[in-house]
């Protein structure tokens, strides 16, 4: 059992936990971690403060749970998107698209994930290291198959995450431009041909 929350034992308990997490996401997005309180989360969820403490021992525990769940949801969506792909290039395109779609559907993602850098650097590092480790194994296989050039796979994983993160942040969140097809095509141009003439 994860040490940062108490697992509910009933359907009703799971539904209550889900309400608390949804409320925490709203509060952390609107007020930030330091600006929001447990009372704010409980009020948003429609439960008492005591109910919050059934599942979490602190606001940080709720934040950590939310961060871990974000990671799981993003990876699950990406895994589903790339499941039928026959090449690394096709998988990259599908994975980028699925991330862009995720960001468009959940505009608070960057507020919550990146605030972890200022709350607990280890949380931030763990979040991206988990993604990198998963990416590295796929990139190594693609390199062994002759699909990806000989570039350090760990460095390459962060390059790829950096591109998708900042393109999504700028276009989909800050500019509110829902142009996913265009963005995916432009990112793939960079990956397929590079930037230098």
Short mmCIF file of C-alpha atoms in Angstrom, two decimals:
data_model
loop_
_atom_site.label_atom_id
_atom_site.label_comp_id
_atom_site.label_asym_id
_atom_site.label_seq_id
_atom_site.Cartn_x
_atom_site.Cartn_y
_atom_site.Cartn_z
CA UNK A 1 0.00 0.00 0.00
CA UNK A 2 1.44 3.41 -0.93
CA UNK A 3 2.54 5.35 2.15
CA UNK A 4 1.04 8.64 1.00
CA UNK A 5 -2.64 7.64 1.19
CA UNK A 6 -5.01 5.13 2.75
CA UNK A 7 -6.59 2.83 0.19
CA UNK A 8 -10.40 2.83 0.42
CA UNK A 9 -11.94 -0.55 1.14
CA UNK A 10 -15.42 0.05 -0.29
CA UNK A 11 -16.99 1.41 -3.48
CA UNK A 12 -18.32 4.34 -1.50
CA UNK A 13 -14.87 5.01 -0.10
CA UNK A 14 -13.38 4.92 -3.61
CA UNK A 15 -16.04 7.38 -4.80
CA UNK A 16 -15.21 9.70 -1.88
CA UNK A 17 -11.49 9.48 -2.60
CA UNK A 18 -12.16 10.30 -6.26
CA UNK A 19 -14.18 13.37 -5.21
CA UNK A 20 -11.35 14.53 -2.93
CA UNK A 21 -8.74 14.09 -5.66
CA UNK A 22 -10.87 15.91 -8.23
CA UNK A 23 -11.36 18.71 -5.72
CA UNK A 24 -7.63 18.80 -4.92
CA UNK A 25 -6.83 19.14 -8.64
CA UNK A 26 -9.23 22.09 -8.88
CA UNK A 27 -7.89 23.80 -5.75
CA UNK A 28 -4.22 23.29 -6.66
CA UNK A 29 -4.90 24.55 -10.20
CA UNK A 30 -6.79 27.64 -9.04
CA UNK A 31 -4.86 28.53 -5.88
CA UNK A 32 -1.62 26.60 -6.11
CA UNK A 33 -0.30 24.21 -3.51
CA UNK A 34 0.62 26.88 -1.00
CA UNK A 35 -2.49 29.00 -1.61
CA UNK A 36 -4.97 26.15 -1.24
CA UNK A 37 -5.85 24.49 2.05
CA UNK A 38 -7.28 21.19 3.20
CA UNK A 39 -10.46 23.07 4.08
CA UNK A 40 -10.64 24.35 0.48
CA UNK A 41 -10.26 20.81 -0.84
CA UNK A 42 -12.86 19.38 1.55
CA UNK A 43 -15.32 22.17 0.73
CA UNK A 44 -14.82 21.67 -3.03
CA UNK A 45 -15.35 17.90 -2.58
CA UNK A 46 -18.43 18.40 -0.42
CA UNK A 47 -16.95 16.50 2.53
CA UNK A 48 -15.80 17.43 6.02
CA UNK A 49 -12.15 18.04 6.89
CA UNK A 50 -12.19 14.82 8.91
CA UNK A 51 -13.12 12.83 5.81
CA UNK A 52 -10.05 14.21 4.06
CA UNK A 53 -7.88 12.81 6.85
CA UNK A 54 -9.36 9.33 6.42
CA UNK A 55 -7.43 9.13 3.14
CA UNK A 56 -4.52 11.56 3.52
CA UNK A 57 -2.42 12.68 6.46
CA UNK A 58 -1.52 16.01 4.86
CA UNK A 59 -2.03 18.30 1.91
CA UNK A 60 1.34 17.12 0.56
CA UNK A 61 0.11 13.51 0.57
CA UNK A 62 -2.93 14.50 -1.50
CA UNK A 63 -0.69 16.45 -3.88
CA UNK A 64 1.67 13.50 -4.25
CA UNK A 65 -1.23 11.15 -4.96
CA UNK A 66 -2.53 13.54 -7.61
CA UNK A 67 0.92 13.79 -9.23
CA UNK A 68 1.39 10.02 -9.32
CA UNK A 69 -2.09 9.58 -10.79
CA UNK A 70 -1.35 12.15 -13.50
CA UNK A 71 1.70 10.14 -14.47
CA UNK A 72 -0.26 6.89 -14.56
CA UNK A 73 -3.04 8.42 -16.66
CA UNK A 74 -0.63 9.95 -19.18
CA UNK A 75 1.35 6.71 -19.52
CA UNK A 76 -1.84 4.63 -19.86
CA UNK A 77 -3.19 6.93 -22.60
CA UNK A 78 0.16 6.83 -24.40
CA UNK A 79 0.48 3.03 -24.12
CA UNK A 80 -3.00 2.60 -25.56
CA UNK A 81 -2.21 5.03 -28.40
CA UNK A 82 0.99 3.25 -29.45
CA UNK A 83 -0.22 -0.33 -28.90
CA UNK A 84 -0.81 -1.10 -32.59
CA UNK A 85 2.15 0.83 -34.02
CA UNK A 86 4.55 -1.08 -36.25
CA UNK A 87 7.51 1.34 -36.06
CA UNK A 88 9.13 3.70 -33.55
CA UNK A 89 8.32 6.65 -35.82
CA UNK A 90 4.65 5.70 -35.90
CA UNK A 91 4.68 5.16 -32.12
CA UNK A 92 6.30 8.54 -31.57
CA UNK A 93 3.66 10.27 -33.67
CA UNK A 94 0.84 8.48 -31.84
CA UNK A 95 2.39 9.14 -28.43
CA UNK A 96 2.85 12.85 -29.15
CA UNK A 97 -0.74 13.12 -30.34
CA UNK A 98 -2.05 11.36 -27.23
CA UNK A 99 -0.08 13.72 -24.96
CA UNK A 100 -1.35 16.79 -26.82
CA UNK A 101 -4.91 15.48 -26.52
CA UNK A 102 -4.41 14.86 -22.80
CA UNK A 103 -3.15 18.41 -22.28
CA UNK A 104 -6.03 19.90 -24.27
CA UNK A 105 -8.53 17.96 -22.13
CA UNK A 106 -6.83 18.82 -18.82
CA UNK A 107 -5.51 22.38 -18.91
CA UNK A 108 -4.29 22.27 -15.30
CA UNK A 109 -1.64 19.66 -15.97
CA UNK A 110 1.38 21.96 -16.08
CA UNK A 111 0.31 24.05 -13.09
CA UNK A 112 0.12 20.96 -10.96
CA UNK A 113 3.09 18.99 -12.29
CA UNK A 114 5.57 21.84 -12.50
CA UNK A 115 4.65 23.32 -9.13
CA UNK A 116 6.14 20.15 -7.64
CA UNK A 117 9.56 21.60 -8.47
CA UNK A 118 8.94 24.23 -5.78
CA UNK A 119 7.19 21.93 -3.31
CA UNK A 120 9.61 19.00 -3.31
CA UNK A 121 12.24 18.67 -6.05
CA UNK A 122 12.29 14.91 -5.56
CA UNK A 123 8.62 14.71 -6.59
CA UNK A 124 9.40 16.61 -9.79
CA UNK A 125 12.46 14.48 -10.49
CA UNK A 126 10.56 11.24 -9.80
CA UNK A 127 7.74 12.27 -12.12
CA UNK A 128 10.00 12.81 -15.13
CA UNK A 129 12.47 10.04 -14.27
CA UNK A 130 9.60 7.53 -14.37
CA UNK A 131 8.69 8.74 -17.87
CA UNK A 132 12.33 8.73 -18.97
CA UNK A 133 12.93 5.17 -17.76
CA UNK A 134 9.94 3.90 -19.72
CA UNK A 135 11.01 5.87 -22.79
CA UNK A 136 14.64 4.68 -22.59
CA UNK A 137 13.72 1.00 -22.86
CA UNK A 138 11.65 1.68 -25.99
CA UNK A 139 14.35 3.87 -27.52
CA UNK A 140 17.03 1.22 -26.88
CA UNK A 141 14.87 -1.36 -28.65
CA UNK A 142 14.35 1.03 -31.58
CA UNK A 143 18.11 1.62 -31.75
CA UNK A 144 18.76 -2.13 -31.73
CA UNK A 145 16.24 -2.44 -34.57
CA UNK A 146 18.04 0.29 -36.55
CA UNK A 147 15.12 2.75 -36.34
CA UNK A 148 16.74 5.42 -34.17
CA UNK A 149 20.22 6.93 -34.44
CA UNK A 150 22.95 6.24 -31.89
CA UNK A 151 22.15 8.99 -29.39
CA UNK A 152 22.28 8.47 -25.64
CA UNK A 153 18.75 7.17 -24.96
CA UNK A 154 18.40 8.95 -21.64
CA UNK A 155 19.34 12.31 -23.15
CA UNK A 156 17.08 11.58 -26.11
CA UNK A 157 14.15 10.78 -23.79
CA UNK A 158 14.44 14.21 -22.17
CA UNK A 159 14.82 15.94 -25.54
CA UNK A 160 11.60 14.30 -26.73
CA UNK A 161 9.75 15.07 -23.49
CA UNK A 162 11.00 18.66 -23.61
CA UNK A 163 9.74 19.19 -27.14
CA UNK A 164 6.28 17.80 -26.44
CA UNK A 165 5.97 19.58 -23.07
CA UNK A 166 6.86 23.03 -24.36
CA UNK A 167 4.96 22.80 -27.63
CA UNK A 168 1.86 21.69 -25.70
CA UNK A 169 2.31 24.37 -23.04
CA UNK A 170 2.76 27.19 -25.54
CA UNK A 171 0.14 26.29 -28.13
CA UNK A 172 -2.52 24.35 -26.27
CA UNK A 173 -2.45 25.97 -22.84
CA UNK A 174 -1.06 29.50 -23.13
CA UNK A 175 -2.31 30.35 -26.63
CA UNK A 176 -5.42 28.10 -26.45
CA UNK A 177 -4.91 27.01 -30.05
CA UNK A 178 -6.45 23.59 -30.60
CA UNK A 179 -4.31 22.75 -33.63
CA UNK A 180 -3.16 19.27 -32.69
CA UNK A 181 -2.79 17.93 -36.25
CA UNK A 182 -0.55 20.85 -37.20
CA UNK A 183 1.53 20.54 -34.02
CA UNK A 184 2.07 16.80 -34.43
CA UNK A 185 3.11 17.26 -38.08
CA UNK A 186 5.58 20.04 -37.22
CA UNK A 187 7.15 18.11 -34.34
CA UNK A 188 7.50 15.04 -36.58
CA UNK A 189 9.29 17.18 -39.20
CA UNK A 190 11.90 18.00 -36.56
CA UNK A 191 12.23 14.37 -35.51
CA UNK A 192 12.37 13.02 -39.06
CA UNK A 193 14.72 15.54 -40.69
CA UNK A 194 16.32 17.63 -37.93
CA UNK A 195 16.60 21.42 -38.05
CA UNK A 196 19.82 22.06 -39.94
CA UNK A 197 20.07 22.41 -43.74
#
